[in-house]
């Protein structure tokens, strides 16, 4: 795995050992970020990013490489948190990252200690465990996201896309055995 573009382009990333995580492939990540860039309404420069079910942290680290200011990685698996720490250290990103050892489906209210609300969120949960709905609900109820925030969800190709207010689906694409949905937080 490597960073695709931005100031850390080409840098290698560590992935957690074992089978508890399923990192997004470089190819899928490259396609995803290309789609986000071409949309014209997703701004990484200065963004505050949430990387939920973070695994290696590749999605959040890619966003930081492309200009995001800060990223909160949320991950329960110890090996994955170790890989995120190694990646953050190797890229020298300690001042603009934090790792939460919490379940992304029960975050509760956004604590003041993590700063302002987030403008971009990545959700890459284990496939076929029905975790997207509860995660979106906790993000909404816990007031984690700004109005107009972009939420990117990776799911198994055969999973039913999430339909939870106030998340409006903007785009959906398939990549191999996965699908990626792009949503916007719509307060209306």
Short mmCIF file of N, CA and C in Angstrom, two decimals:
data_model
loop_
_atom_site.label_atom_id
_atom_site.label_comp_id
_atom_site.label_asym_id
_atom_site.label_seq_id
_atom_site.Cartn_x
_atom_site.Cartn_y
_atom_site.Cartn_z
N UNK A 1 0.84 -1.18 0.00
CA UNK A 1 0.00 0.00 0.00
C UNK A 1 0.88 1.24 0.00
N UNK A 2 0.38 2.28 -0.67
CA UNK A 2 1.12 3.52 -0.74
C UNK A 2 0.17 4.70 -0.81
N UNK A 3 0.69 5.90 -0.55
CA UNK A 3 -0.07 7.13 -0.74
C UNK A 3 -0.10 7.40 -2.24
N UNK A 4 -1.26 7.74 -2.76
CA UNK A 4 -1.44 7.89 -4.20
C UNK A 4 -0.97 9.26 -4.70
N UNK A 5 -1.33 10.34 -4.00
CA UNK A 5 -1.05 11.68 -4.51
C UNK A 5 -0.83 12.66 -3.37
N UNK A 6 -0.37 13.85 -3.71
CA UNK A 6 -0.17 14.89 -2.72
C UNK A 6 1.26 14.93 -2.20
N UNK A 7 1.43 15.58 -1.07
CA UNK A 7 2.79 15.80 -0.56
C UNK A 7 3.51 14.52 -0.14
N UNK A 8 2.78 13.43 0.13
CA UNK A 8 3.41 12.15 0.50
C UNK A 8 3.30 11.11 -0.61
N UNK A 9 3.04 11.56 -1.82
CA UNK A 9 2.84 10.66 -2.96
C UNK A 9 3.94 9.61 -3.06
N UNK A 10 3.51 8.35 -3.20
CA UNK A 10 4.45 7.24 -3.36
C UNK A 10 4.97 6.65 -2.07
N UNK A 11 4.74 7.30 -0.94
CA UNK A 11 5.23 6.76 0.34
C UNK A 11 4.46 5.50 0.70
N UNK A 12 5.19 4.51 1.18
CA UNK A 12 4.62 3.22 1.58
C UNK A 12 3.88 3.35 2.91
N UNK A 13 2.83 2.54 3.05
CA UNK A 13 2.06 2.48 4.29
C UNK A 13 2.10 1.07 4.84
N UNK A 14 2.14 0.96 6.16
CA UNK A 14 2.05 -0.34 6.81
C UNK A 14 0.59 -0.74 6.93
N UNK A 15 0.31 -2.00 6.74
CA UNK A 15 -1.04 -2.53 6.95
C UNK A 15 -1.00 -3.43 8.17
N UNK A 16 -2.09 -3.49 8.93
CA UNK A 16 -2.11 -4.37 10.09
C UNK A 16 -1.97 -5.84 9.68
N UNK A 17 -1.26 -6.59 10.48
CA UNK A 17 -1.10 -8.03 10.23
C UNK A 17 -2.42 -8.74 10.57
N UNK A 18 -2.63 -9.87 9.95
CA UNK A 18 -3.80 -10.68 10.27
C UNK A 18 -4.97 -10.41 9.33
N UNK A 19 -6.11 -10.98 9.67
CA UNK A 19 -7.29 -10.90 8.81
C UNK A 19 -8.41 -10.06 9.42
N UNK A 20 -8.12 -9.33 10.49
CA UNK A 20 -9.17 -8.52 11.13
C UNK A 20 -9.52 -7.27 10.35
N UNK A 21 -8.65 -6.85 9.43
CA UNK A 21 -8.95 -5.67 8.63
C UNK A 21 -8.85 -6.01 7.15
N UNK A 22 -9.50 -5.18 6.33
CA UNK A 22 -9.50 -5.35 4.88
C UNK A 22 -9.18 -3.99 4.28
N UNK A 23 -7.89 -3.69 4.08
CA UNK A 23 -7.54 -2.37 3.56
C UNK A 23 -8.11 -2.13 2.16
N UNK A 24 -8.53 -0.88 1.92
CA UNK A 24 -8.96 -0.47 0.59
C UNK A 24 -7.74 -0.55 -0.33
N UNK A 25 -7.88 -1.21 -1.47
CA UNK A 25 -6.74 -1.37 -2.37
C UNK A 25 -6.29 -0.02 -2.92
N UNK A 26 -5.02 0.04 -3.33
CA UNK A 26 -4.49 1.27 -3.93
C UNK A 26 -5.33 1.68 -5.14
N UNK A 27 -5.69 0.71 -5.93
CA UNK A 27 -6.45 0.99 -7.15
C UNK A 27 -7.82 1.60 -6.83
N UNK A 28 -8.53 1.03 -5.85
CA UNK A 28 -9.84 1.56 -5.46
C UNK A 28 -9.68 2.94 -4.83
N UNK A 29 -8.67 3.11 -3.99
CA UNK A 29 -8.41 4.42 -3.37
C UNK A 29 -8.11 5.47 -4.43
N UNK A 30 -7.29 5.09 -5.41
CA UNK A 30 -6.95 6.03 -6.49
C UNK A 30 -8.21 6.43 -7.26
N UNK A 31 -9.07 5.46 -7.58
CA UNK A 31 -10.32 5.76 -8.29
C UNK A 31 -11.23 6.63 -7.44
N UNK A 32 -11.35 6.32 -6.16
CA UNK A 32 -12.19 7.09 -5.26
C UNK A 32 -11.75 8.55 -5.20
N UNK A 33 -10.46 8.78 -4.96
CA UNK A 33 -9.98 10.15 -4.84
C UNK A 33 -10.05 10.90 -6.17
N UNK A 34 -9.94 10.18 -7.27
CA UNK A 34 -10.11 10.79 -8.58
C UNK A 34 -11.56 11.25 -8.76
N UNK A 35 -12.50 10.42 -8.35
CA UNK A 35 -13.93 10.77 -8.42
C UNK A 35 -14.20 11.99 -7.54
N UNK A 36 -13.68 11.97 -6.31
CA UNK A 36 -13.90 13.09 -5.40
C UNK A 36 -13.32 14.38 -5.98
N UNK A 37 -12.12 14.29 -6.55
CA UNK A 37 -11.49 15.47 -7.14
C UNK A 37 -12.30 15.99 -8.32
N UNK A 38 -12.76 15.09 -9.19
CA UNK A 38 -13.48 15.52 -10.39
C UNK A 38 -14.87 16.07 -10.09
N UNK A 39 -15.44 15.73 -8.93
CA UNK A 39 -16.76 16.26 -8.57
C UNK A 39 -16.72 17.78 -8.41
N UNK A 40 -15.61 18.29 -7.92
CA UNK A 40 -15.49 19.73 -7.74
C UNK A 40 -16.14 20.28 -6.48
N UNK A 41 -16.87 19.46 -5.73
CA UNK A 41 -17.51 19.95 -4.51
C UNK A 41 -16.91 19.33 -3.24
N UNK A 42 -15.80 18.62 -3.38
CA UNK A 42 -15.11 18.03 -2.23
C UNK A 42 -13.76 18.72 -2.10
N UNK A 43 -13.60 19.46 -1.02
CA UNK A 43 -12.38 20.24 -0.81
C UNK A 43 -11.55 19.62 0.31
N UNK A 44 -10.37 19.12 -0.03
CA UNK A 44 -9.48 18.56 0.99
C UNK A 44 -8.65 19.62 1.68
N UNK A 45 -8.33 20.69 0.96
CA UNK A 45 -7.50 21.75 1.53
C UNK A 45 -8.16 22.31 2.77
N UNK A 46 -7.51 22.16 3.92
CA UNK A 46 -8.03 22.68 5.18
C UNK A 46 -9.12 21.85 5.83
N UNK A 47 -9.46 20.69 5.27
CA UNK A 47 -10.55 19.87 5.80
C UNK A 47 -10.18 19.20 7.12
N UNK A 48 -11.22 18.93 7.90
CA UNK A 48 -11.10 18.09 9.10
C UNK A 48 -11.77 16.77 8.74
N UNK A 49 -11.01 15.67 8.90
CA UNK A 49 -11.41 14.37 8.37
C UNK A 49 -11.58 13.35 9.50
N UNK A 50 -12.63 12.53 9.37
CA UNK A 50 -12.86 11.37 10.23
C UNK A 50 -12.59 10.13 9.40
N UNK A 51 -11.77 9.23 9.89
CA UNK A 51 -11.53 7.95 9.22
C UNK A 51 -12.03 6.87 10.17
N UNK A 52 -13.25 6.39 9.91
CA UNK A 52 -13.92 5.43 10.79
C UNK A 52 -13.69 4.01 10.29
N UNK A 53 -13.51 3.06 11.21
CA UNK A 53 -13.09 1.70 10.87
C UNK A 53 -11.77 1.86 10.10
N UNK A 54 -10.84 2.59 10.66
CA UNK A 54 -9.68 3.14 9.95
C UNK A 54 -8.70 2.10 9.41
N UNK A 55 -8.60 0.92 10.01
CA UNK A 55 -7.64 -0.07 9.52
C UNK A 55 -6.22 0.47 9.54
N UNK A 56 -5.60 0.62 8.39
CA UNK A 56 -4.23 1.16 8.31
C UNK A 56 -4.22 2.69 8.37
N UNK A 57 -5.39 3.31 8.22
CA UNK A 57 -5.47 4.76 8.17
C UNK A 57 -5.24 5.32 6.78
N UNK A 58 -5.20 4.46 5.76
CA UNK A 58 -4.84 4.89 4.40
C UNK A 58 -5.75 5.98 3.85
N UNK A 59 -7.06 5.92 4.12
CA UNK A 59 -7.97 6.92 3.58
C UNK A 59 -7.72 8.29 4.22
N UNK A 60 -7.62 8.32 5.54
CA UNK A 60 -7.33 9.59 6.22
C UNK A 60 -5.96 10.13 5.89
N UNK A 61 -4.97 9.25 5.76
CA UNK A 61 -3.61 9.68 5.42
C UNK A 61 -3.56 10.23 4.00
N UNK A 62 -4.33 9.63 3.10
CA UNK A 62 -4.42 10.15 1.73
C UNK A 62 -5.02 11.55 1.73
N UNK A 63 -6.06 11.75 2.55
CA UNK A 63 -6.68 13.08 2.65
C UNK A 63 -5.68 14.10 3.21
N UNK A 64 -4.90 13.70 4.22
CA UNK A 64 -3.89 14.60 4.77
C UNK A 64 -2.83 14.93 3.72
N UNK A 65 -2.44 13.95 2.94
CA UNK A 65 -1.46 14.16 1.89
C UNK A 65 -1.97 15.17 0.86
N UNK A 66 -3.28 15.21 0.68
CA UNK A 66 -3.90 16.10 -0.31
C UNK A 66 -4.32 17.44 0.28
N UNK A 67 -3.92 17.73 1.52
CA UNK A 67 -4.15 19.06 2.05
C UNK A 67 -5.06 19.18 3.25
N UNK A 68 -5.66 18.07 3.72
CA UNK A 68 -6.51 18.16 4.91
C UNK A 68 -5.66 18.62 6.10
N UNK A 69 -6.28 19.36 7.02
CA UNK A 69 -5.57 19.90 8.19
C UNK A 69 -5.44 18.90 9.33
N UNK A 70 -6.46 18.05 9.52
CA UNK A 70 -6.49 17.21 10.71
C UNK A 70 -7.31 15.96 10.45
N UNK A 71 -6.93 14.84 11.06
CA UNK A 71 -7.67 13.59 10.90
C UNK A 71 -7.78 12.86 12.23
N UNK A 72 -8.99 12.41 12.52
CA UNK A 72 -9.25 11.54 13.67
C UNK A 72 -9.48 10.13 13.13
N UNK A 73 -8.63 9.20 13.54
CA UNK A 73 -8.75 7.80 13.15
C UNK A 73 -9.51 7.07 14.26
N UNK A 74 -10.56 6.36 13.91
CA UNK A 74 -11.36 5.61 14.87
C UNK A 74 -11.22 4.13 14.54
N UNK A 75 -10.69 3.37 15.50
CA UNK A 75 -10.40 1.95 15.25
C UNK A 75 -10.36 1.20 16.58
N UNK A 76 -10.98 0.01 16.63
CA UNK A 76 -10.98 -0.80 17.85
C UNK A 76 -9.87 -1.85 17.86
N UNK A 77 -9.41 -2.29 16.70
CA UNK A 77 -8.42 -3.36 16.62
C UNK A 77 -7.02 -2.84 17.00
N UNK A 78 -6.38 -3.51 17.95
CA UNK A 78 -5.06 -3.08 18.45
C UNK A 78 -3.99 -3.11 17.36
N UNK A 79 -3.98 -4.14 16.53
CA UNK A 79 -2.97 -4.22 15.46
C UNK A 79 -3.16 -3.09 14.45
N UNK A 80 -4.40 -2.77 14.16
CA UNK A 80 -4.69 -1.68 13.22
C UNK A 80 -4.24 -0.34 13.82
N UNK A 81 -4.54 -0.11 15.10
CA UNK A 81 -4.09 1.14 15.73
C UNK A 81 -2.57 1.23 15.71
N UNK A 82 -1.88 0.11 15.89
CA UNK A 82 -0.42 0.09 15.81
C UNK A 82 0.06 0.47 14.42
N UNK A 83 -0.60 -0.05 13.39
CA UNK A 83 -0.23 0.29 12.01
C UNK A 83 -0.47 1.77 11.73
N UNK A 84 -1.59 2.30 12.24
CA UNK A 84 -1.86 3.74 12.06
C UNK A 84 -0.75 4.56 12.72
N UNK A 85 -0.39 4.20 13.96
CA UNK A 85 0.69 4.92 14.67
C UNK A 85 1.99 4.90 13.87
N UNK A 86 2.35 3.72 13.35
CA UNK A 86 3.57 3.61 12.55
C UNK A 86 3.50 4.50 11.31
N UNK A 87 2.35 4.51 10.64
CA UNK A 87 2.18 5.33 9.44
C UNK A 87 2.24 6.82 9.77
N UNK A 88 1.57 7.21 10.83
CA UNK A 88 1.59 8.62 11.25
C UNK A 88 3.02 9.04 11.58
N UNK A 89 3.74 8.17 12.31
CA UNK A 89 5.13 8.47 12.67
C UNK A 89 6.02 8.57 11.44
N UNK A 90 5.89 7.63 10.51
CA UNK A 90 6.76 7.64 9.34
C UNK A 90 6.50 8.85 8.44
N UNK A 91 5.29 9.39 8.48
CA UNK A 91 4.96 10.58 7.69
C UNK A 91 5.13 11.88 8.47
N UNK A 92 5.45 11.77 9.77
CA UNK A 92 5.65 12.95 10.60
C UNK A 92 4.37 13.75 10.82
N UNK A 93 3.25 13.06 11.08
CA UNK A 93 1.95 13.73 11.18
C UNK A 93 1.37 13.75 12.59
N UNK A 94 2.20 13.72 13.62
CA UNK A 94 1.68 13.67 14.99
C UNK A 94 0.84 14.88 15.37
N UNK A 95 1.18 16.06 14.92
CA UNK A 95 0.44 17.26 15.33
C UNK A 95 -0.92 17.41 14.69
N UNK A 96 -1.21 16.64 13.66
CA UNK A 96 -2.49 16.82 12.97
C UNK A 96 -3.31 15.54 12.91
N UNK A 97 -3.06 14.62 13.85
CA UNK A 97 -3.81 13.37 13.89
C UNK A 97 -4.10 12.97 15.33
N UNK A 98 -5.08 12.13 15.46
CA UNK A 98 -5.39 11.52 16.76
C UNK A 98 -6.04 10.17 16.49
N UNK A 99 -5.80 9.21 17.36
CA UNK A 99 -6.39 7.88 17.21
C UNK A 99 -7.34 7.64 18.38
N UNK A 100 -8.59 7.31 18.05
CA UNK A 100 -9.61 6.98 19.06
C UNK A 100 -9.79 5.46 19.10
N UNK A 101 -9.66 4.89 20.26
CA UNK A 101 -9.93 3.46 20.45
C UNK A 101 -11.39 3.33 20.87
N UNK A 102 -12.26 3.37 19.87
CA UNK A 102 -13.69 3.36 20.11
C UNK A 102 -14.41 2.70 18.96
N UNK A 103 -15.60 2.22 19.21
CA UNK A 103 -16.42 1.67 18.14
C UNK A 103 -17.04 2.82 17.35
N UNK A 104 -16.94 2.77 16.05
CA UNK A 104 -17.51 3.81 15.19
C UNK A 104 -19.04 3.80 15.22
N UNK A 105 -19.63 2.75 15.76
CA UNK A 105 -21.09 2.69 15.83
C UNK A 105 -21.65 3.23 17.14
N UNK A 106 -20.77 3.60 18.07
CA UNK A 106 -21.24 4.14 19.36
C UNK A 106 -20.30 5.25 19.84
N UNK A 107 -20.11 6.25 19.00
CA UNK A 107 -19.20 7.35 19.33
C UNK A 107 -19.76 8.29 20.39
N UNK A 108 -21.07 8.38 20.48
CA UNK A 108 -21.68 9.33 21.41
C UNK A 108 -21.50 10.75 20.90
N UNK A 109 -21.67 11.72 21.80
CA UNK A 109 -21.50 13.13 21.42
C UNK A 109 -20.05 13.43 21.12
N UNK A 110 -19.84 14.31 20.14
CA UNK A 110 -18.47 14.70 19.78
C UNK A 110 -17.87 15.44 20.97
N UNK A 111 -16.75 14.93 21.52
CA UNK A 111 -16.12 15.61 22.64
C UNK A 111 -15.43 16.90 22.19
N UNK A 112 -15.44 17.89 23.05
CA UNK A 112 -14.81 19.18 22.73
C UNK A 112 -13.32 19.00 22.43
N UNK A 113 -12.69 17.99 23.02
CA UNK A 113 -11.25 17.77 22.87
C UNK A 113 -10.81 17.41 21.46
N UNK A 114 -11.75 17.04 20.58
CA UNK A 114 -11.35 16.72 19.20
C UNK A 114 -11.55 17.92 18.27
N UNK A 115 -11.90 19.07 18.83
CA UNK A 115 -12.00 20.29 18.04
C UNK A 115 -13.33 20.43 17.33
N UNK A 116 -13.35 21.29 16.30
CA UNK A 116 -14.60 21.56 15.57
C UNK A 116 -15.13 20.32 14.85
N UNK A 117 -16.34 20.45 14.32
CA UNK A 117 -16.97 19.35 13.57
C UNK A 117 -16.15 19.03 12.33
N UNK A 118 -16.45 17.89 11.74
CA UNK A 118 -15.69 17.37 10.60
C UNK A 118 -16.42 17.64 9.29
N UNK A 119 -15.63 17.86 8.22
CA UNK A 119 -16.22 18.16 6.91
C UNK A 119 -16.16 16.97 5.96
N UNK A 120 -15.35 15.97 6.27
CA UNK A 120 -15.25 14.76 5.45
C UNK A 120 -15.16 13.56 6.38
N UNK A 121 -15.92 12.50 6.06
CA UNK A 121 -15.85 11.27 6.84
C UNK A 121 -15.76 10.08 5.90
N UNK A 122 -14.85 9.16 6.21
CA UNK A 122 -14.70 7.90 5.48
C UNK A 122 -15.20 6.78 6.38
N UNK A 123 -16.08 5.93 5.86
CA UNK A 123 -16.55 4.75 6.59
C UNK A 123 -16.19 3.53 5.75
N UNK A 124 -15.37 2.66 6.31
CA UNK A 124 -14.96 1.45 5.60
C UNK A 124 -15.10 0.27 6.57
N UNK A 125 -16.35 -0.05 6.94
CA UNK A 125 -16.56 -1.11 7.93
C UNK A 125 -16.37 -2.50 7.34
N UNK A 126 -16.22 -3.50 8.21
CA UNK A 126 -16.22 -4.89 7.72
C UNK A 126 -17.50 -5.12 6.92
N UNK A 127 -17.39 -5.82 5.82
CA UNK A 127 -18.54 -6.07 4.96
C UNK A 127 -19.56 -7.00 5.63
N UNK A 128 -20.80 -6.81 5.25
CA UNK A 128 -21.92 -7.68 5.61
C UNK A 128 -22.16 -7.82 7.12
N UNK A 129 -21.92 -6.75 7.86
CA UNK A 129 -22.19 -6.78 9.31
C UNK A 129 -23.18 -5.70 9.72
N UNK A 130 -23.79 -5.02 8.74
CA UNK A 130 -24.80 -3.99 9.00
C UNK A 130 -24.31 -2.91 9.97
N UNK A 131 -23.14 -2.39 9.73
CA UNK A 131 -22.56 -1.38 10.61
C UNK A 131 -22.73 0.06 10.10
N UNK A 132 -23.06 0.20 8.81
CA UNK A 132 -23.16 1.54 8.23
C UNK A 132 -24.28 2.35 8.87
N UNK A 133 -25.48 1.78 8.95
CA UNK A 133 -26.62 2.50 9.52
C UNK A 133 -26.36 2.99 10.94
N UNK A 134 -25.93 2.10 11.85
CA UNK A 134 -25.65 2.57 13.21
C UNK A 134 -24.54 3.62 13.27
N UNK A 135 -23.56 3.52 12.38
CA UNK A 135 -22.48 4.51 12.36
C UNK A 135 -23.00 5.87 11.91
N UNK A 136 -23.78 5.90 10.84
CA UNK A 136 -24.35 7.16 10.37
C UNK A 136 -25.25 7.79 11.43
N UNK A 137 -26.01 6.96 12.10
CA UNK A 137 -26.89 7.45 13.16
C UNK A 137 -26.10 8.10 14.29
N UNK A 138 -25.02 7.45 14.73
CA UNK A 138 -24.21 8.03 15.82
C UNK A 138 -23.51 9.31 15.37
N UNK A 139 -23.10 9.39 14.09
CA UNK A 139 -22.50 10.63 13.60
C UNK A 139 -23.51 11.77 13.63
N UNK A 140 -24.74 11.47 13.22
CA UNK A 140 -25.79 12.49 13.20
C UNK A 140 -26.20 12.90 14.61
N UNK A 141 -26.52 11.91 15.44
CA UNK A 141 -27.00 12.21 16.80
C UNK A 141 -25.91 12.83 17.66
N UNK A 142 -24.64 12.47 17.42
CA UNK A 142 -23.54 13.02 18.20
C UNK A 142 -23.02 14.36 17.70
N UNK A 143 -23.62 14.86 16.60
CA UNK A 143 -23.28 16.18 16.06
C UNK A 143 -21.80 16.26 15.67
N UNK A 144 -21.32 15.24 14.94
CA UNK A 144 -19.92 15.16 14.54
C UNK A 144 -19.60 15.90 13.25
N UNK A 145 -20.62 16.12 12.39
CA UNK A 145 -20.36 16.61 11.04
C UNK A 145 -20.99 17.97 10.79
N UNK A 146 -20.28 18.81 10.02
CA UNK A 146 -20.83 20.11 9.62
C UNK A 146 -21.93 19.88 8.59
N UNK A 147 -22.84 20.84 8.46
CA UNK A 147 -23.82 20.78 7.39
C UNK A 147 -23.07 20.83 6.06
N UNK A 148 -23.45 19.96 5.14
CA UNK A 148 -22.77 19.88 3.85
C UNK A 148 -21.57 18.97 3.84
N UNK A 149 -21.26 18.33 4.98
CA UNK A 149 -20.11 17.40 5.04
C UNK A 149 -20.29 16.29 4.01
N UNK A 150 -19.18 15.79 3.51
CA UNK A 150 -19.17 14.68 2.57
C UNK A 150 -18.82 13.40 3.33
N UNK A 151 -19.61 12.35 3.11
CA UNK A 151 -19.40 11.06 3.76
C UNK A 151 -19.21 10.02 2.66
N UNK A 152 -18.10 9.31 2.72
CA UNK A 152 -17.77 8.29 1.73
C UNK A 152 -17.85 6.94 2.41
N UNK A 153 -18.67 6.04 1.84
CA UNK A 153 -18.92 4.74 2.46
C UNK A 153 -18.52 3.62 1.50
N UNK A 154 -17.65 2.73 1.98
CA UNK A 154 -17.31 1.53 1.21
C UNK A 154 -18.04 0.35 1.83
N UNK A 155 -18.75 -0.41 0.97
CA UNK A 155 -19.50 -1.58 1.41
C UNK A 155 -19.27 -2.71 0.41
N UNK A 156 -19.72 -3.91 0.79
CA UNK A 156 -19.69 -5.02 -0.14
C UNK A 156 -20.64 -4.74 -1.30
N UNK A 157 -20.29 -5.23 -2.46
CA UNK A 157 -21.09 -4.96 -3.67
C UNK A 157 -22.54 -5.42 -3.52
N UNK A 158 -22.77 -6.48 -2.74
CA UNK A 158 -24.12 -7.02 -2.58
C UNK A 158 -24.91 -6.39 -1.42
N UNK A 159 -24.31 -5.44 -0.70
CA UNK A 159 -25.00 -4.82 0.43
C UNK A 159 -25.95 -3.72 -0.04
N UNK A 160 -27.05 -3.54 0.70
CA UNK A 160 -28.02 -2.50 0.38
C UNK A 160 -27.45 -1.16 0.87
N UNK A 161 -27.44 -0.15 -0.01
CA UNK A 161 -26.93 1.17 0.40
C UNK A 161 -27.73 1.76 1.55
N UNK A 162 -27.05 2.53 2.37
CA UNK A 162 -27.68 3.17 3.52
C UNK A 162 -28.66 4.24 3.07
N UNK A 163 -29.78 4.35 3.75
CA UNK A 163 -30.79 5.38 3.49
C UNK A 163 -31.18 6.00 4.82
N UNK A 164 -30.35 6.89 5.32
CA UNK A 164 -30.61 7.50 6.62
C UNK A 164 -30.59 9.01 6.47
N UNK A 165 -31.65 9.66 6.94
CA UNK A 165 -31.68 11.13 6.92
C UNK A 165 -30.72 11.61 7.99
N UNK A 166 -30.01 12.66 7.79
CA UNK A 166 -30.02 13.63 6.70
C UNK A 166 -28.93 13.38 5.66
N UNK A 167 -28.61 12.13 5.37
CA UNK A 167 -27.54 11.81 4.43
C UNK A 167 -28.14 11.58 3.04
N UNK A 168 -27.78 12.46 2.10
CA UNK A 168 -28.29 12.41 0.74
C UNK A 168 -27.23 11.77 -0.16
N UNK A 169 -27.61 10.70 -0.87
CA UNK A 169 -26.66 10.03 -1.76
C UNK A 169 -26.42 10.88 -3.00
N UNK A 170 -25.15 11.13 -3.31
CA UNK A 170 -24.75 11.91 -4.48
C UNK A 170 -24.25 11.04 -5.62
N UNK A 171 -23.61 9.92 -5.29
CA UNK A 171 -22.97 9.10 -6.31
C UNK A 171 -22.75 7.71 -5.74
N UNK A 172 -22.71 6.71 -6.62
CA UNK A 172 -22.42 5.33 -6.21
C UNK A 172 -21.68 4.65 -7.35
N UNK A 173 -20.58 3.98 -7.00
CA UNK A 173 -19.78 3.28 -8.00
C UNK A 173 -19.40 1.91 -7.47
N UNK A 174 -19.21 0.96 -8.39
CA UNK A 174 -18.76 -0.39 -8.02
C UNK A 174 -17.32 -0.59 -8.45
N UNK A 175 -16.56 -1.27 -7.59
CA UNK A 175 -15.16 -1.61 -7.84
C UNK A 175 -14.95 -3.04 -7.37
N UNK A 176 -14.89 -3.99 -8.31
CA UNK A 176 -14.69 -5.38 -7.92
C UNK A 176 -15.80 -5.86 -7.02
N UNK A 177 -15.45 -6.34 -5.80
CA UNK A 177 -16.46 -6.84 -4.87
C UNK A 177 -16.95 -5.76 -3.92
N UNK A 178 -16.60 -4.48 -4.17
CA UNK A 178 -17.06 -3.40 -3.31
C UNK A 178 -17.84 -2.35 -4.09
N UNK A 179 -18.57 -1.55 -3.32
CA UNK A 179 -19.25 -0.38 -3.87
C UNK A 179 -18.93 0.80 -2.97
N UNK A 180 -18.84 1.96 -3.57
CA UNK A 180 -18.56 3.17 -2.80
C UNK A 180 -19.69 4.16 -3.04
N UNK A 181 -20.28 4.62 -1.95
CA UNK A 181 -21.33 5.63 -1.99
C UNK A 181 -20.78 6.94 -1.46
N UNK A 182 -21.14 8.02 -2.13
CA UNK A 182 -20.74 9.36 -1.69
C UNK A 182 -22.01 10.08 -1.27
N UNK A 183 -22.02 10.58 -0.05
CA UNK A 183 -23.19 11.22 0.54
C UNK A 183 -22.84 12.64 1.00
N UNK A 184 -23.87 13.47 1.12
CA UNK A 184 -23.71 14.80 1.70
C UNK A 184 -24.69 14.92 2.87
N UNK A 185 -24.27 15.58 3.93
CA UNK A 185 -25.15 15.86 5.04
C UNK A 185 -26.02 17.03 4.61
N UNK A 186 -27.32 16.76 4.51
CA UNK A 186 -28.28 17.76 4.05
C UNK A 186 -29.21 18.10 5.22
N UNK A 187 -29.07 19.30 5.79
CA UNK A 187 -29.86 19.63 6.98
C UNK A 187 -31.35 19.85 6.72
N UNK A 188 -31.76 19.96 5.46
CA UNK A 188 -33.18 20.29 5.18
C UNK A 188 -34.10 19.13 5.35
#
